[in-house]
Coordinates of C-alpha atoms and ligand atoms in Angstrom, one line a residue:
M241 CA -37.1 -38.4 2.3
T242 CA -39.3 -39.3 -0.7
A243 CA -38.4 -38.3 -4.2
Y244 CA -41.1 -35.7 -4.2
E245 CA -39.7 -34.2 -0.9
R246 CA -36.2 -34.2 -2.2
T247 CA -37.1 -32.2 -5.2
H248 CA -38.8 -29.7 -2.9
Q249 CA -35.3 -28.7 -1.6
G250 CA -35.2 -25.5 -3.6
W251 CA -36.3 -26.9 -6.9
T252 CA -40.1 -27.3 -6.6
A253 CA -43.0 -26.4 -4.4
P254 CA -46.0 -28.5 -3.4
T255 CA -49.4 -27.4 -4.8
G256 CA -52.0 -29.6 -3.2
L257 CA -53.0 -31.0 -6.6
P258 CA -51.4 -34.4 -7.2
G259 CA -49.5 -34.5 -10.5
T260 CA -48.6 -30.9 -10.4
L261 CA -45.7 -28.9 -8.9
G262 CA -44.7 -25.3 -8.4
L263 CA -41.3 -24.7 -10.1
T264 CA -38.8 -22.4 -8.5
P265 CA -36.5 -19.9 -10.4
R266 CA -33.7 -22.4 -9.9
F267 CA -35.7 -25.1 -11.7
E268 CA -36.7 -22.6 -14.4
E269 CA -33.1 -21.6 -15.0
V270 CA -32.4 -25.3 -15.8
I271 CA -35.3 -25.3 -18.3
A272 CA -34.0 -22.1 -19.9
G273 CA -30.5 -23.7 -20.3
L274 CA -32.0 -26.8 -21.7
Q275 CA -34.1 -24.8 -24.2
Q276 CA -30.9 -23.1 -25.4
A277 CA -29.1 -26.5 -25.7
L278 CA -32.0 -27.7 -27.8
N279 CA -31.7 -24.7 -30.1
T280 CA -28.4 -26.2 -31.3
A281 CA -29.2 -29.9 -31.0
G282 CA -30.7 -30.3 -34.5
A283 CA -28.9 -30.5 -37.9
V284 CA -29.8 -26.8 -38.4
P285 CA -29.6 -24.3 -35.5
S286 CA -33.0 -22.9 -34.4
P287 CA -33.7 -19.4 -33.0
G288 CA -36.1 -21.2 -30.6
P289 CA -39.5 -22.7 -30.7
V290 CA -42.8 -21.2 -31.7
W291 CA -44.9 -21.3 -28.5
Y292 CA -48.4 -22.6 -29.0
P293 CA -51.2 -22.1 -26.5
P294 CA -52.1 -24.9 -24.1
V295 CA -55.5 -25.3 -25.7
V296 CA -56.6 -26.5 -29.2
P297 CA -59.9 -26.8 -31.0
Q298 CA -61.5 -30.1 -30.2
A299 CA -62.2 -30.4 -33.9
L300 CA -58.4 -30.5 -34.5
L301 CA -58.0 -33.5 -32.2
E302 CA -61.0 -35.2 -33.9
R303 CA -59.3 -34.7 -37.3
A304 CA -56.1 -36.3 -35.9
E305 CA -58.2 -39.1 -34.4
Y306 CA -56.6 -38.5 -31.0
A307 CA -59.5 -39.6 -28.9
E308 CA -59.8 -42.9 -30.8
S309 CA -56.5 -44.0 -29.4
F310 CA -56.2 -42.0 -26.1
P311 CA -59.7 -41.0 -24.8
H312 CA -58.5 -41.6 -21.3
L313 CA -55.8 -38.9 -21.5
L314 CA -57.8 -36.2 -23.0
G315 CA -59.0 -33.2 -21.0
T316 CA -61.6 -30.8 -22.4
V317 CA -62.7 -27.3 -21.3
H318 CA -66.3 -26.9 -20.1
A319 CA -67.8 -23.5 -19.3
L320 CA -71.1 -21.9 -18.4
A321 CA -72.4 -20.1 -21.5
E322 CA -73.7 -16.6 -21.0
G323 CA -77.3 -16.6 -20.0
T324 CA -77.3 -20.2 -19.0
D325 CA -78.8 -21.1 -15.6
R326 CA -76.0 -22.1 -13.2
A327 CA -78.0 -25.1 -12.2
E328 CA -77.7 -26.5 -15.8
G329 CA -74.0 -26.7 -15.2
P330 CA -71.2 -26.0 -17.7
S331 CA -71.2 -27.4 -21.2
S332 CA -68.5 -28.1 -23.8
S333 CA -66.7 -25.0 -25.1
G334 CA -65.3 -26.9 -28.1
V335 CA -61.8 -26.4 -26.7
A336 CA -59.5 -29.2 -25.5
L337 CA -56.3 -29.1 -23.6
A338 CA -53.3 -29.9 -25.9
P339 CA -52.1 -33.4 -25.3
A340 CA -48.9 -32.8 -27.2
A341 CA -47.3 -29.7 -28.8
C342 CA -47.1 -31.0 -32.3
Y343 CA -50.9 -31.1 -33.0
S344 CA -51.0 -27.3 -33.3
V345 CA -48.7 -27.6 -36.4
Y346 CA -50.5 -29.9 -38.8
P347 CA -53.4 -27.4 -39.6
S348 CA -50.8 -25.0 -41.1
F349 CA -50.0 -27.7 -43.7
A350 CA -53.5 -29.0 -44.1
D351 CA -55.2 -29.5 -47.5
R352 CA -52.3 -28.7 -49.7
E353 CA -49.3 -30.2 -51.3
L354 CA -45.7 -29.6 -50.0
T355 CA -43.0 -29.2 -52.6
A356 CA -40.2 -29.6 -50.1
P357 CA -39.9 -31.2 -46.7
A358 CA -41.0 -28.9 -43.9
Q359 CA -39.4 -28.7 -40.4
V360 CA -40.7 -26.8 -37.4
D361 CA -39.6 -26.2 -33.9
V362 CA -42.5 -25.8 -31.4
A363 CA -43.3 -25.8 -27.7
G364 CA -46.3 -25.8 -25.6
Y365 CA -47.9 -26.7 -22.3
C366 CA -49.7 -30.0 -22.4
Y367 CA -52.3 -31.8 -20.3
R368 CA -52.8 -35.5 -19.9
H369 CA -55.3 -37.1 -17.5
E370 CA -52.8 -39.5 -16.2
A371 CA -53.9 -42.4 -13.9
T372 CA -50.9 -42.1 -11.6
T373 CA -48.8 -39.2 -10.2
E374 CA -45.3 -40.6 -9.5
L375 CA -42.5 -38.0 -9.8
G376 CA -42.2 -37.0 -13.4
R377 CA -45.7 -38.0 -14.4
F378 CA -47.4 -34.7 -14.4
R379 CA -50.9 -33.7 -15.4
T380 CA -49.5 -30.6 -17.0
F381 CA -46.0 -30.2 -18.4
R382 CA -44.1 -28.6 -21.3
M383 CA -43.0 -30.3 -24.4
R384 CA -40.5 -29.0 -27.0
E385 CA -40.9 -30.7 -30.3
F386 CA -39.2 -30.8 -33.6
V387 CA -41.6 -31.8 -36.3
R388 CA -40.9 -32.9 -39.9
V389 CA -43.4 -33.4 -42.8
G390 CA -42.2 -34.7 -46.1
D391 CA -41.5 -37.8 -48.2
P392 CA -41.4 -41.2 -46.6
E393 CA -37.6 -41.9 -46.9
T394 CA -36.1 -38.6 -45.7
T395 CA -38.7 -38.3 -43.0
L396 CA -37.8 -41.7 -41.5
D397 CA -34.1 -40.8 -41.9
W398 CA -34.7 -37.5 -40.1
R399 CA -36.4 -39.4 -37.2
D400 CA -33.4 -41.9 -37.0
E401 CA -30.9 -39.0 -37.1
W402 CA -32.7 -37.4 -34.2
I403 CA -32.2 -40.6 -32.2
A404 CA -28.4 -40.2 -32.6
R405 CA -28.6 -36.4 -31.9
G406 CA -30.7 -37.1 -28.7
E407 CA -28.1 -39.6 -27.5
A408 CA -25.3 -37.1 -28.2
L409 CA -27.1 -34.3 -26.4
F410 CA -27.9 -36.4 -23.3
S411 CA -24.3 -37.7 -23.2
R412 CA -23.0 -34.1 -23.3
L413 CA -25.4 -33.2 -20.5
G414 CA -24.2 -36.2 -18.4
V415 CA -27.6 -37.9 -18.3
K416 CA -27.5 -41.7 -18.8
V417 CA -30.2 -42.8 -21.2
S418 CA -31.2 -46.0 -22.8
V419 CA -33.0 -45.8 -26.1
Q420 CA -35.9 -48.2 -26.2
S421 CA -38.4 -49.2 -28.8
A422 CA -41.7 -48.3 -27.2
T423 CA -45.5 -48.1 -27.6
D424 CA -48.1 -45.5 -26.6
P425 CA -50.6 -46.2 -23.9
F426 CA -53.4 -47.1 -26.3
F427 CA -56.9 -47.5 -24.8
G428 CA -59.5 -50.1 -25.3
P429 CA -59.8 -53.5 -27.1
G430 CA -57.8 -52.3 -30.1
G431 CA -55.0 -51.3 -27.8
R432 CA -53.1 -54.6 -27.8
F433 CA -53.1 -54.7 -31.6
M434 CA -51.9 -51.1 -31.9
R435 CA -49.1 -51.7 -29.4
A436 CA -47.9 -54.8 -31.3
S437 CA -48.0 -53.0 -34.6
Q438 CA -46.2 -49.9 -33.3
L439 CA -43.4 -52.1 -31.9
E440 CA -43.2 -54.3 -35.0
Q441 CA -42.9 -51.2 -37.2
S442 CA -40.4 -49.4 -34.8
L443 CA -42.5 -46.3 -34.9
K444 CA -41.6 -45.0 -31.5
Y445 CA -38.3 -44.8 -29.6
E446 CA -38.0 -43.4 -26.1
F447 CA -34.9 -42.0 -24.3
V448 CA -35.3 -43.5 -20.8
A449 CA -33.5 -42.1 -17.8
K450 CA -33.8 -42.1 -14.0
V451 CA -35.5 -39.1 -12.4
S452 CA -35.1 -40.4 -8.8
D453 CA -33.3 -43.2 -7.0
A454 CA -36.4 -45.4 -6.9
D455 CA -37.2 -44.7 -10.5
E456 CA -36.7 -47.7 -12.9
G457 CA -36.7 -45.4 -15.9
T458 CA -38.8 -42.6 -17.2
A459 CA -39.2 -41.5 -20.8
I460 CA -37.6 -38.0 -20.9
A461 CA -37.9 -37.7 -24.7
S462 CA -39.3 -39.7 -27.7
A463 CA -38.7 -39.9 -31.4
N464 CA -41.8 -40.9 -33.4
Y465 CA -42.6 -41.8 -37.0
H466 CA -46.3 -41.4 -37.8
K467 CA -46.0 -42.8 -41.4
D468 CA -48.8 -41.2 -43.4
H469 CA -51.4 -41.2 -40.6
L470 CA -51.4 -37.5 -39.9
G471 CA -50.7 -36.6 -43.6
A472 CA -53.9 -38.5 -44.6
R473 CA -56.0 -37.1 -41.7
F474 CA -54.9 -33.5 -42.6
G475 CA -54.9 -33.8 -46.4
I476 CA -51.2 -33.1 -46.8
G477 CA -49.7 -34.2 -50.1
Y478 CA -46.0 -34.4 -51.0
A479 CA -44.6 -33.3 -54.4
G480 CA -46.9 -35.4 -56.6
R481 CA -46.0 -38.5 -54.6
G482 CA -49.2 -39.0 -52.7
T483 CA -49.7 -38.5 -49.0
A484 CA -47.0 -36.8 -46.9
H485 CA -45.3 -38.7 -44.0
S486 CA -44.5 -37.1 -40.7
A487 CA -42.3 -37.5 -37.7
C488 CA -41.7 -35.7 -34.4
T489 CA -39.0 -35.7 -31.7
A490 CA -40.4 -34.6 -28.3
F491 CA -38.6 -33.5 -25.2
G492 CA -40.5 -33.4 -21.9
L493 CA -38.8 -30.3 -20.4
E494 CA -39.7 -31.0 -16.7
R495 CA -38.7 -34.6 -17.0
V496 CA -35.3 -33.8 -18.6
A497 CA -34.7 -31.1 -15.8
L498 CA -35.6 -33.8 -13.1
A499 CA -33.1 -36.2 -14.7
L500 CA -30.4 -33.5 -14.7
V501 CA -31.1 -32.8 -11.0
H502 CA -31.0 -36.5 -10.2
A503 CA -27.7 -37.0 -12.2
H504 CA -25.8 -34.0 -10.9
G505 CA -27.3 -33.1 -7.5
D506 CA -28.5 -29.9 -5.9
D507 CA -25.3 -27.8 -6.4
R508 CA -25.2 -26.3 -9.9
A509 CA -21.4 -25.8 -9.4
N510 CA -21.1 -29.6 -10.0
W511 CA -23.1 -29.6 -13.2
P512 CA -21.7 -29.5 -16.8
S513 CA -22.6 -26.4 -18.7
L514 CA -26.0 -26.9 -20.4
T515 CA -25.3 -24.5 -23.2
E516 CA -21.6 -24.8 -24.1
E517 CA -20.7 -27.2 -26.9
V518 CA -17.7 -29.4 -25.9
I519 CA -15.1 -28.7 -28.6
Ligands
ATP691 P1 -45.0 -42.2 -20.9 O1 -44.6 -43.4 -21.6 O2 -44.1 -41.8 -19.8 O3 -46.5 -42.2 -20.6 P2 -45.4 -41.0 -23.5 O4 -44.8 -42.2 -24.2 O5 -46.9 -41.0 -23.4 O6 -44.8 -41.0 -22.0 P3 -44.9 -39.1 -25.5 O7 -46.3 -39.1 -26.0 O8 -43.9 -39.7 -26.3 O9 -44.9 -39.6 -24.0 O10 -44.5 -37.5 -25.1 C1 -43.3 -37.0 -25.4 C2 -42.5 -36.6 -24.1 O11 -43.3 -35.8 -23.3 C3 -42.2 -37.8 -23.3 O12 -41.0 -38.5 -23.7 C4 -42.0 -37.2 -21.9 O13 -40.7 -36.7 -21.8 C5 -43.0 -36.1 -21.9 N1 -44.2 -36.5 -21.2 C6 -45.2 -37.3 -21.6 N2 -46.2 -37.4 -20.7 C7 -45.7 -36.7 -19.6 C8 -46.3 -36.5 -18.3 N3 -47.4 -37.0 -17.9 N4 -45.6 -35.7 -17.5 C9 -44.4 -35.1 -17.8 N5 -43.8 -35.3 -19.1 C10 -44.5 -36.1 -19.9
ZN692 ZN1 -45.4 -35.0 -31.6
MG693 MG1 -44.4 -44.1 -23.4

Protein backbone atom coordinates (compact mmCIF):
# COMPACT_ATOMS: atom_id res chain seq x y z
CA MET A 1 0.00 0.00 0.00
CA THR A 2 1.44 3.41 -0.88
CA ALA A 3 1.40 6.25 1.62
CA TYR A 4 -1.33 7.91 -0.42
CA GLU A 5 -3.49 4.76 -0.36
CA ARG A 6 -2.92 4.29 3.36
CA THR A 7 -4.22 7.74 4.09
CA HIS A 8 -7.30 6.92 2.04
CA GLN A 9 -8.34 4.44 4.77
CA GLY A 10 -11.00 6.73 6.17
CA TRP A 11 -8.87 9.87 6.35
CA THR A 12 -8.77 11.20 2.81
CA ALA A 13 -10.38 10.76 -0.58
CA PRO A 14 -8.74 10.88 -4.01
CA THR A 15 -9.67 13.82 -6.24
CA GLY A 16 -8.09 13.14 -9.63
CA LEU A 17 -5.93 16.27 -9.31
CA PRO A 18 -2.39 15.44 -8.13
CA GLY A 19 -1.34 17.44 -5.06
CA THR A 20 -4.89 17.67 -3.73
CA LEU A 21 -6.97 15.37 -1.50
CA GLY A 22 -10.52 15.26 -0.25
CA LEU A 23 -10.51 15.31 3.57
CA THR A 24 -13.02 13.28 5.57
CA PRO A 25 -14.86 14.34 8.77
CA ARG A 26 -12.34 12.19 10.67
CA PHE A 27 -9.46 14.17 9.23
CA GLU A 28 -11.25 17.48 9.85
CA GLU A 29 -11.84 16.49 13.48
CA VAL A 30 -8.07 16.23 13.90
CA ILE A 31 -7.58 19.66 12.29
CA ALA A 32 -10.22 21.13 14.64
CA GLY A 33 -8.45 19.63 17.68
CA LEU A 34 -5.14 20.93 16.43
CA GLN A 35 -6.57 24.41 15.92
CA GLN A 36 -7.75 24.35 19.53
CA ALA A 37 -4.34 23.15 20.73
CA LEU A 38 -2.77 26.07 18.85
CA ASN A 39 -5.08 28.53 20.64
CA THR A 40 -3.17 27.82 23.85
CA ALA A 41 0.29 27.19 22.38
CA GLY A 42 1.45 30.81 22.50
CA ALA A 43 2.49 32.98 25.45
CA VAL A 44 -0.99 34.53 25.47
CA PRO A 45 -4.11 32.38 24.82
CA SER A 46 -5.90 33.20 21.57
CA PRO A 47 -9.64 32.92 20.88
CA GLY A 48 -8.64 31.56 17.46
CA PRO A 49 -7.33 32.89 14.18
CA VAL A 50 -8.71 35.57 11.90
CA TRP A 51 -9.52 33.65 8.70
CA TYR A 52 -8.41 35.44 5.55
CA PRO A 53 -9.68 34.56 2.06
CA PRO A 54 -7.58 32.32 -0.19
CA VAL A 55 -6.94 35.21 -2.59
CA VAL A 56 -5.00 38.47 -2.26
CA PRO A 57 -4.53 41.46 -4.56
CA GLN A 58 -1.57 40.85 -6.88
CA ALA A 59 -0.39 44.34 -5.90
CA LEU A 60 0.04 43.13 -2.30
CA LEU A 61 2.45 40.37 -3.35
CA GLU A 62 4.28 42.84 -5.60
CA ARG A 63 4.74 45.17 -2.64
CA ALA A 64 6.09 42.23 -0.62
CA GLU A 65 8.39 41.34 -3.57
CA TYR A 66 7.10 37.77 -3.40
CA ALA A 67 7.46 37.04 -7.12
CA GLU A 68 11.07 38.19 -7.08
CA SER A 69 11.98 35.21 -4.90
CA PHE A 70 9.25 32.67 -5.71
CA PRO A 71 7.82 33.27 -9.23
CA HIS A 72 7.62 29.48 -9.74
CA LEU A 73 5.21 28.98 -6.80
CA LEU A 74 2.77 31.79 -7.53
CA GLY A 75 -0.69 31.11 -8.95
CA THR A 76 -2.81 33.94 -10.36
CA VAL A 77 -6.49 34.16 -11.25
CA HIS A 78 -7.42 34.83 -14.86
CA ALA A 79 -10.97 35.45 -15.98
CA LEU A 80 -12.92 36.43 -19.06
CA ALA A 81 -13.95 40.06 -18.61
CA GLU A 82 -17.58 40.83 -19.43
CA GLY A 83 -18.04 41.63 -23.11
CA THR A 84 -14.76 39.97 -24.08
CA ASP A 85 -14.76 37.55 -26.99
CA ARG A 86 -14.21 34.03 -25.64
CA ALA A 87 -11.65 33.46 -28.38
CA GLU A 88 -9.45 36.16 -26.82
CA GLY A 89 -9.19 34.00 -23.72
CA PRO A 90 -9.13 35.03 -20.07
CA SER A 91 -6.94 37.89 -18.85
CA SER A 92 -5.44 38.72 -15.46
CA SER A 93 -7.98 39.72 -12.83
CA GLY A 94 -5.37 41.38 -10.62
CA VAL A 95 -5.96 38.69 -8.01
CA ALA A 96 -3.46 36.05 -6.88
CA LEU A 97 -3.85 32.93 -4.76
CA ALA A 98 -2.38 33.52 -1.30
CA PRO A 99 1.00 31.71 -1.03
CA ALA A 100 1.02 32.09 2.78
CA ALA A 101 -1.49 33.33 5.34
CA CYS A 102 0.62 36.14 6.78
CA TYR A 103 0.72 38.36 3.66
CA SER A 104 -2.87 39.45 4.31
CA VAL A 105 -1.78 41.00 7.61
CA TYR A 106 0.91 43.51 6.60
CA PRO A 107 -1.43 45.97 4.81
CA SER A 108 -3.23 46.56 8.12
CA PHE A 109 0.05 47.95 9.54
CA ALA A 110 1.21 49.67 6.36
CA ASP A 111 2.40 53.30 6.15
CA ARG A 112 2.29 54.06 9.85
CA GLU A 113 4.35 53.83 12.97
CA LEU A 114 3.61 51.27 15.68
CA THR A 115 4.02 52.41 19.28
CA ALA A 116 3.99 48.87 20.72
CA PRO A 117 4.73 45.43 19.25
CA ALA A 118 1.75 43.91 17.43
CA GLN A 119 0.85 40.24 17.41
CA VAL A 120 -1.83 38.54 15.33
CA ASP A 121 -3.18 35.03 14.91
CA VAL A 122 -4.32 34.29 11.35
CA ALA A 123 -5.26 31.41 9.07
CA GLY A 124 -6.03 30.89 5.44
CA TYR A 125 -6.05 28.52 2.49
CA CYS A 126 -2.86 28.82 0.50
CA TYR A 127 -1.81 27.80 -3.00
CA ARG A 128 1.64 26.96 -4.28
CA HIS A 129 2.46 25.70 -7.75
CA GLU A 130 4.67 22.90 -6.39
CA ALA A 131 6.80 20.89 -8.83
CA THR A 132 6.14 17.55 -7.10
CA THR A 133 3.15 15.97 -5.36
CA GLU A 134 4.50 13.54 -2.75
CA LEU A 135 2.23 13.01 0.29
CA GLY A 136 2.13 16.26 2.25
CA ARG A 137 3.19 18.49 -0.65
CA PHE A 138 -0.18 19.87 -1.61
CA ARG A 139 -1.05 22.52 -4.14
CA THR A 140 -3.60 23.92 -1.76
CA PHE A 141 -3.45 23.65 2.02
CA ARG A 142 -4.24 25.58 5.19
CA MET A 143 -1.76 27.54 7.21
CA ARG A 144 -2.19 28.86 10.77
CA GLU A 145 0.25 31.64 11.49
CA PHE A 146 1.25 33.75 14.46
CA VAL A 147 2.74 37.02 13.26
CA ARG A 148 4.70 39.65 15.18
CA VAL A 149 5.68 43.15 14.10
CA GLY A 150 7.84 45.27 16.41
CA ASP A 151 11.37 46.21 17.40
CA PRO A 152 14.33 44.04 16.28
CA GLU A 153 15.26 42.58 19.68
CA THR A 154 11.91 41.45 21.04
CA THR A 155 10.77 40.27 17.60
CA LEU A 156 13.76 37.94 17.29
CA ASP A 157 13.21 36.79 20.91
CA TRP A 158 9.55 36.14 20.07
CA ARG A 159 10.58 33.95 17.11
CA ASP A 160 13.06 32.00 19.26
CA GLU A 161 10.47 31.56 22.00
CA TRP A 162 8.13 30.07 19.41
CA ILE A 163 10.78 27.47 18.50
CA ALA A 164 10.66 26.25 22.11
CA ARG A 165 6.85 26.47 22.24
CA GLY A 166 6.56 24.49 19.00
CA GLU A 167 8.87 21.78 20.36
CA ALA A 168 6.81 21.59 23.57
CA LEU A 169 3.54 21.37 21.61
CA PHE A 170 4.75 18.60 19.29
CA SER A 171 6.22 16.69 22.22
CA ARG A 172 2.86 16.85 24.03
CA LEU A 173 1.13 15.66 20.84
CA GLY A 174 3.56 12.74 20.52
CA VAL A 175 5.02 13.88 17.19
CA LYS A 176 8.81 13.49 16.97
CA VAL A 177 10.28 16.60 15.36
CA SER A 178 13.77 17.79 14.65
CA VAL A 179 14.28 21.55 14.49
CA GLN A 180 16.47 22.42 11.53
CA SER A 181 17.92 25.65 10.21
CA ALA A 182 16.42 25.93 6.73
CA THR A 183 16.10 27.94 3.54
CA ASP A 184 13.23 28.75 1.24
CA PRO A 185 13.15 27.37 -2.31
CA PHE A 186 14.45 30.59 -3.93
CA PHE A 187 14.21 30.74 -7.69
CA GLY A 188 16.77 31.79 -10.29
CA PRO A 189 20.41 32.89 -10.32
CA GLY A 190 20.16 34.86 -7.06
CA GLY A 191 18.73 31.79 -5.33
CA ARG A 192 22.03 30.33 -4.19
CA PHE A 193 23.06 33.62 -2.61
CA MET A 194 19.71 34.00 -0.84
CA ARG A 195 19.88 30.43 0.47
CA ALA A 196 23.40 30.99 1.84
CA SER A 197 22.49 34.29 3.46
CA GLN A 198 19.27 32.91 4.97
CA LEU A 199 21.18 30.01 6.55
CA GLU A 200 24.03 32.21 7.75
CA GLN A 201 21.64 34.62 9.44
CA SER A 202 19.48 31.78 10.89
CA LEU A 203 16.33 33.41 9.54
CA LYS A 204 14.29 30.22 9.12
CA TYR A 205 13.85 27.13 11.29
CA GLU A 206 11.67 24.17 10.36
CA PHE A 207 10.00 21.55 12.54
CA VAL A 208 10.65 18.40 10.52
CA ALA A 209 8.63 15.21 11.09
CA LYS A 210 7.72 12.04 9.19
CA VAL A 211 4.32 12.01 7.47
CA SER A 212 4.72 8.43 6.13
CA ASP A 213 7.08 5.46 6.55
CA ALA A 214 8.98 6.33 3.39
CA ASP A 215 9.22 10.01 4.29
CA GLU A 216 12.68 11.24 5.26
CA GLY A 217 11.24 14.35 6.86
CA THR A 218 8.69 17.01 5.99
CA ALA A 219 8.44 20.54 7.37
CA ILE A 220 5.21 20.56 9.38
CA ALA A 221 5.82 24.08 10.70
CA SER A 222 8.37 26.89 10.43
CA ALA A 223 9.53 29.84 12.53
CA ASN A 224 10.75 32.77 10.44
CA TYR A 225 12.47 36.10 11.09
CA HIS A 226 12.08 38.58 8.20
CA LYS A 227 14.32 41.27 9.73
CA ASP A 228 13.14 44.64 8.31
CA HIS A 229 12.30 43.31 4.84
CA LEU A 230 8.51 43.45 5.10
CA GLY A 231 8.56 46.48 7.41
CA ALA A 232 10.47 48.40 4.72
CA ARG A 233 8.28 47.14 1.87
CA PHE A 234 5.08 48.09 3.72
CA GLY A 235 6.34 51.34 5.24
CA ILE A 236 5.93 50.19 8.86
CA GLY A 237 7.86 52.17 11.46
CA TYR A 238 8.48 51.32 15.10
CA ALA A 239 8.36 53.89 17.93
CA GLY A 240 10.81 56.40 16.50
CA ARG A 241 13.42 53.65 15.99
CA GLY A 242 13.16 53.29 12.23
CA THR A 243 11.74 50.39 10.26
CA ALA A 244 9.81 47.70 12.13
CA HIS A 245 11.01 44.10 12.08
CA SER A 246 8.69 41.11 11.66
CA ALA A 247 8.54 37.38 12.30
CA CYS A 248 6.02 34.60 11.79
CA THR A 249 5.48 31.05 13.02
CA ALA A 250 3.50 28.98 10.52
CA PHE A 251 1.83 25.59 11.02
CA GLY A 252 0.83 23.57 7.95
CA LEU A 253 -2.45 22.14 9.26
CA GLU A 254 -2.74 19.18 6.87
CA ARG A 255 0.92 18.27 7.32
CA VAL A 256 0.64 18.29 11.12
CA ALA A 257 -2.52 16.13 10.86
CA LEU A 258 -0.70 13.66 8.58
CA ALA A 259 2.22 13.52 11.04
CA LEU A 260 -0.26 12.76 13.85
CA VAL A 261 -1.89 9.95 11.83
CA HIS A 262 1.55 8.56 11.03
CA ALA A 263 2.67 8.74 14.67
CA HIS A 264 -0.46 7.30 16.32
CA GLY A 265 -2.20 5.18 13.68
CA ASP A 266 -5.77 4.92 12.46
CA ASP A 267 -7.50 4.40 15.83
CA ARG A 268 -8.09 7.68 17.69
CA ALA A 269 -8.49 5.65 20.92
CA ASN A 270 -4.69 5.25 20.87
CA TRP A 271 -4.00 8.96 20.43
CA PRO A 272 -3.10 11.47 23.14
CA SER A 273 -5.73 14.16 23.66
CA LEU A 274 -5.06 17.04 21.27
CA THR A 275 -6.58 19.69 23.47
CA GLU A 276 -5.93 18.78 27.09
CA GLU A 277 -2.86 20.30 28.65
CA VAL A 278 -0.80 17.76 30.59
CA ILE A 279 -0.73 18.99 34.18
P1 LIG B 1 8.83 23.05 2.10
O1 LIG B 1 10.23 23.23 2.60
O2 LIG B 1 8.24 21.73 2.45
O3 LIG B 1 8.66 23.42 0.66
P2 LIG B 1 8.32 25.69 2.99
O4 LIG B 1 9.62 25.87 3.69
O5 LIG B 1 8.21 26.31 1.64
O6 LIG B 1 7.94 24.13 2.89
P3 LIG B 1 6.91 27.63 4.60
O7 LIG B 1 6.97 28.67 3.55
O8 LIG B 1 7.78 27.77 5.79
O9 LIG B 1 7.12 26.19 3.92
O10 LIG B 1 5.37 27.45 5.02
C1 LIG B 1 4.95 27.23 6.36
C2 LIG B 1 4.37 25.84 6.55
O11 LIG B 1 3.31 25.61 5.60
C3 LIG B 1 5.35 24.70 6.28
O12 LIG B 1 6.15 24.45 7.41
C4 LIG B 1 4.40 23.55 5.98
O13 LIG B 1 3.93 22.95 7.16
C5 LIG B 1 3.25 24.23 5.27
N1 LIG B 1 3.40 24.05 3.80
C6 LIG B 1 4.23 24.72 2.97
N2 LIG B 1 4.11 24.28 1.70
C7 LIG B 1 3.18 23.28 1.74
C8 LIG B 1 2.59 22.43 0.76
N3 LIG B 1 2.95 22.50 -0.53
N4 LIG B 1 1.64 21.54 1.17
C9 LIG B 1 1.27 21.47 2.46
N5 LIG B 1 1.78 22.23 3.43
C10 LIG B 1 2.72 23.14 3.09
ZN1 LIG C 1 4.42 33.92 7.36
MG1 LIG D 1 11.32 24.57 3.40
